[in-house]
mmCIF file of C-alpha atoms in Angstrom:
data_model
loop_
_atom_site.group_PDB
_atom_site.id
_atom_site.type_symbol
_atom_site.label_atom_id
_atom_site.label_comp_id
_atom_site.label_asym_id
_atom_site.label_seq_id
_atom_site.Cartn_x
_atom_site.Cartn_y
_atom_site.Cartn_z
ATOM 1 C CA MET C 1 0.000 0.000 0.000
ATOM 2 C CA LYS C 2 2.860 2.309 0.844
ATOM 3 C CA SER C 3 4.519 1.647 -2.516
ATOM 4 C CA ILE C 4 1.276 2.420 -4.386
ATOM 5 C CA GLY C 5 1.018 5.762 -2.557
ATOM 6 C CA ILE C 6 4.609 6.628 -3.425
ATOM 7 C CA LEU C 7 3.972 5.607 -7.034
ATOM 8 C CA VAL C 8 0.880 7.835 -7.289
ATOM 9 C CA ILE C 9 2.657 10.828 -5.736
ATOM 10 C CA SER C 10 5.673 10.419 -8.016
ATOM 11 C CA LEU C 11 3.345 10.095 -11.020
ATOM 12 C CA PHE C 12 1.613 13.394 -10.186
ATOM 13 C CA LEU C 13 4.950 15.130 -9.643
ATOM 14 C CA THR C 14 6.223 13.839 -12.979
ATOM 15 C CA LEU C 15 3.101 15.004 -14.796
ATOM 16 C CA SER C 16 3.298 18.463 -13.229
ATOM 17 C CA VAL C 17 6.882 18.826 -14.461
ATOM 18 C CA PHE C 18 5.868 18.022 -18.046
ATOM 19 C CA ALA C 19 2.728 20.167 -18.002
ATOM 20 C CA LYS C 20 2.686 22.759 -20.752
ATOM 21 C CA GLU C 21 2.899 26.253 -19.374
ATOM 22 C CA THR C 22 0.716 28.859 -21.024
ATOM 23 C CA GLU C 23 2.640 31.445 -22.967
ATOM 24 C CA SER C 24 2.125 35.153 -23.138
ATOM 25 C CA LYS C 25 0.232 36.508 -26.114
ATOM 26 C CA THR C 26 0.560 39.721 -28.066
ATOM 27 C CA PHE C 27 -2.413 41.431 -29.678
ATOM 28 C CA LEU C 28 -2.483 44.323 -32.109
ATOM 29 C CA VAL C 29 -5.570 46.539 -31.907
ATOM 30 C CA LEU C 30 -6.100 49.098 -34.667
ATOM 31 C CA PHE C 31 -8.435 52.078 -34.305
ATOM 32 C CA LYS C 32 -9.810 54.699 -36.672
ATOM 33 C CA SER C 33 -9.236 58.177 -35.212
ATOM 34 C CA LYS C 34 -12.553 59.487 -36.615
ATOM 35 C CA GLU C 35 -14.463 56.734 -34.847
ATOM 36 C CA LEU C 36 -12.756 57.448 -31.525
ATOM 37 C CA LYS C 37 -13.569 61.141 -31.897
ATOM 38 C CA SER C 38 -17.214 60.352 -32.649
ATOM 39 C CA LEU C 39 -17.380 58.330 -29.409
ATOM 40 C CA ASN C 40 -15.627 61.129 -27.454
ATOM 41 C CA THR C 41 -12.843 58.837 -26.293
ATOM 42 C CA SER C 42 -9.115 58.486 -26.879
ATOM 43 C CA MET C 43 -6.443 55.811 -26.925
ATOM 44 C CA LYS C 44 -5.175 56.909 -23.510
ATOM 45 C CA GLU C 45 -8.625 56.453 -21.970
ATOM 46 C CA ILE C 46 -8.980 52.985 -23.484
ATOM 47 C CA GLN C 47 -5.448 52.077 -22.437
ATOM 48 C CA SER C 48 -6.088 53.134 -18.827
ATOM 49 C CA GLN C 49 -9.010 50.718 -18.529
ATOM 50 C CA PHE C 50 -6.885 47.604 -19.024
ATOM 51 C CA SER C 51 -5.294 45.755 -16.138
ATOM 52 C CA PRO C 52 -1.895 47.025 -14.986
ATOM 53 C CA ALA C 53 -0.704 43.429 -15.400
ATOM 54 C CA PHE C 54 -0.941 43.908 -19.174
ATOM 55 C CA LYS C 55 1.939 45.607 -20.932
ATOM 56 C CA ILE C 56 0.379 48.105 -23.338
ATOM 57 C CA ARG C 57 2.081 50.277 -25.933
ATOM 58 C CA SER C 58 0.260 52.693 -28.190
ATOM 59 C CA TYR C 59 1.369 54.210 -31.473
ATOM 60 C CA ALA C 60 -0.063 57.100 -33.442
ATOM 61 C CA GLY C 61 1.131 58.368 -36.761
ATOM 62 C CA ASN C 62 -0.068 59.127 -40.252
ATOM 63 C CA SER C 63 -2.111 55.926 -40.495
ATOM 64 C CA GLU C 64 -4.441 54.152 -38.066
ATOM 65 C CA LEU C 65 -3.910 54.355 -34.326
ATOM 66 C CA ALA C 66 -2.384 51.159 -32.956
ATOM 67 C CA MET C 67 -2.232 49.596 -29.520
ATOM 68 C CA ILE C 68 -0.130 46.536 -28.722
ATOM 69 C CA ILE C 69 -1.257 44.515 -25.708
ATOM 70 C CA ASP C 70 1.023 41.871 -24.152
ATOM 71 C CA ILE C 71 -0.943 39.556 -21.874
ATOM 72 C CA PRO C 72 1.231 37.177 -19.789
ATOM 73 C CA ASN C 73 0.178 33.561 -19.235
ATOM 74 C CA CYS C 74 -3.189 33.622 -20.938
ATOM 75 C CA ASP C 75 -5.480 31.506 -23.027
ATOM 76 C CA PHE C 76 -7.048 34.492 -24.786
ATOM 77 C CA ASP C 77 -7.823 34.804 -28.449
ATOM 78 C CA ALA C 78 -8.773 37.896 -30.431
ATOM 79 C CA CYS C 79 -12.507 37.169 -30.019
ATOM 80 C CA TYR C 80 -12.197 36.972 -26.232
ATOM 81 C CA LEU C 81 -10.207 40.199 -26.102
ATOM 82 C CA GLY C 82 -12.864 41.857 -28.233
ATOM 83 C CA GLN C 83 -15.441 41.121 -25.529
ATOM 84 C CA PHE C 84 -13.680 43.424 -23.027
ATOM 85 C CA LEU C 85 -15.905 46.328 -22.057
ATOM 86 C CA VAL C 86 -14.611 49.870 -22.459
ATOM 87 C CA SER C 87 -16.287 52.727 -20.569
ATOM 88 C CA LEU C 88 -17.068 55.872 -22.523
ATOM 89 C CA ASP C 89 -17.507 59.448 -21.261
ATOM 90 C CA LYS C 90 -21.277 59.189 -21.451
ATOM 91 C CA GLY C 91 -21.282 56.446 -18.845
ATOM 92 C CA GLU C 92 -22.034 53.684 -21.308
ATOM 93 C CA ASP C 93 -19.949 50.564 -21.823
ATOM 94 C CA ILE C 94 -19.095 49.274 -25.276
ATOM 95 C CA LYS C 95 -17.185 46.182 -26.395
ATOM 96 C CA LEU C 96 -13.643 46.685 -27.631
ATOM 97 C CA GLN C 97 -14.469 44.904 -30.888
ATOM 98 C CA GLU C 98 -17.113 47.528 -31.666
ATOM 99 C CA ILE C 99 -14.611 50.366 -31.259
ATOM 100 C CA ALA C 100 -11.587 48.708 -32.827
ATOM 101 C CA PHE C 101 -11.019 48.648 -36.572
ATOM 102 C CA ARG C 102 -9.094 45.340 -36.305
ATOM 103 C CA LEU C 103 -8.046 42.922 -33.540
ATOM 104 C CA ILE C 104 -5.075 40.755 -34.506
ATOM 105 C CA ASP C 105 -3.475 37.926 -32.526
ATOM 106 C CA MET C 106 0.201 38.510 -33.281
ATOM 107 C CA THR C 107 1.321 35.315 -31.519
ATOM 108 C CA ALA C 108 -0.807 33.081 -33.769
ATOM 109 C CA ASN C 109 0.220 35.063 -36.837
ATOM 110 C CA LYS C 110 3.898 34.718 -35.899
ATOM 111 C CA LYS C 111 3.557 30.934 -35.803
ATOM 112 C CA SER C 112 1.885 30.959 -39.231
ATOM 113 C CA LEU C 113 4.555 33.262 -40.615
ATOM 114 C CA ASP C 114 7.333 31.034 -39.250
ATOM 115 C CA THR C 115 5.712 28.027 -40.930
ATOM 116 C CA TYR C 116 5.405 29.844 -44.256
ATOM 117 C CA LEU C 117 8.991 31.081 -44.055
ATOM 118 C CA SER C 118 10.365 27.607 -43.337
ATOM 119 C CA VAL C 119 8.455 26.159 -46.311
ATOM 120 C CA PHE C 120 9.653 29.036 -48.514
ATOM 121 C CA GLU C 121 13.283 28.531 -47.450
ATOM 122 C CA GLU C 122 13.048 24.796 -48.125
ATOM 123 C CA ASN C 123 11.699 25.524 -51.616
ATOM 124 C CA GLN C 124 14.506 28.015 -52.225
ATOM 125 C CA LYS C 125 17.129 25.446 -51.193
ATOM 126 C CA LYS C 126 15.478 22.824 -53.383
ATOM 127 C CA ASP C 127 15.419 25.202 -56.367
ATOM 128 C CA LYS C 128 19.104 26.051 -55.890
ATOM 129 C CA SER C 129 20.080 22.393 -55.679
ATOM 130 C CA ASP C 130 17.980 21.621 -58.782
ATOM 131 C CA LYS C 131 19.719 24.436 -60.707
ATOM 132 C CA ARG C 132 23.140 23.144 -59.654
ATOM 133 C CA ASN C 133 22.272 19.623 -60.729
ATOM 134 C CA THR C 134 21.017 20.734 -64.155
ATOM 135 C CA THR C 135 24.057 22.932 -64.873
ATOM 136 C CA ALA C 136 26.553 20.228 -63.950
ATOM 137 C CA PRO C 137 28.063 18.457 -67.062
#
């Protein structure tokens, strides 16, 4: 009985060591400045409503307004982030997805991009080796 207990405890400890830890995710949120003005809100007001645990950077320039949100150890996706409520000056709450022009999960897109790049590089190497083989006498 004692050996079965030790076996069960060691099994749980082993499984906890191999458990996959959730990774942080990065989201890009794009806004239209005209839409923010029509709602009487700004990027700073939206940014202040997120948790201080989130690392948020905002960018403004000649194109759309952008906000990058880094969320540590989460299982969020862009749809879930879009459900966050943002308070407006009028006292009403509106979902982030209704204010934002686009919500993009940069972590998922990075994985896709890495996959595409690796396939592209393999094709480039294959093409180079095929050219070398055809030019050889």
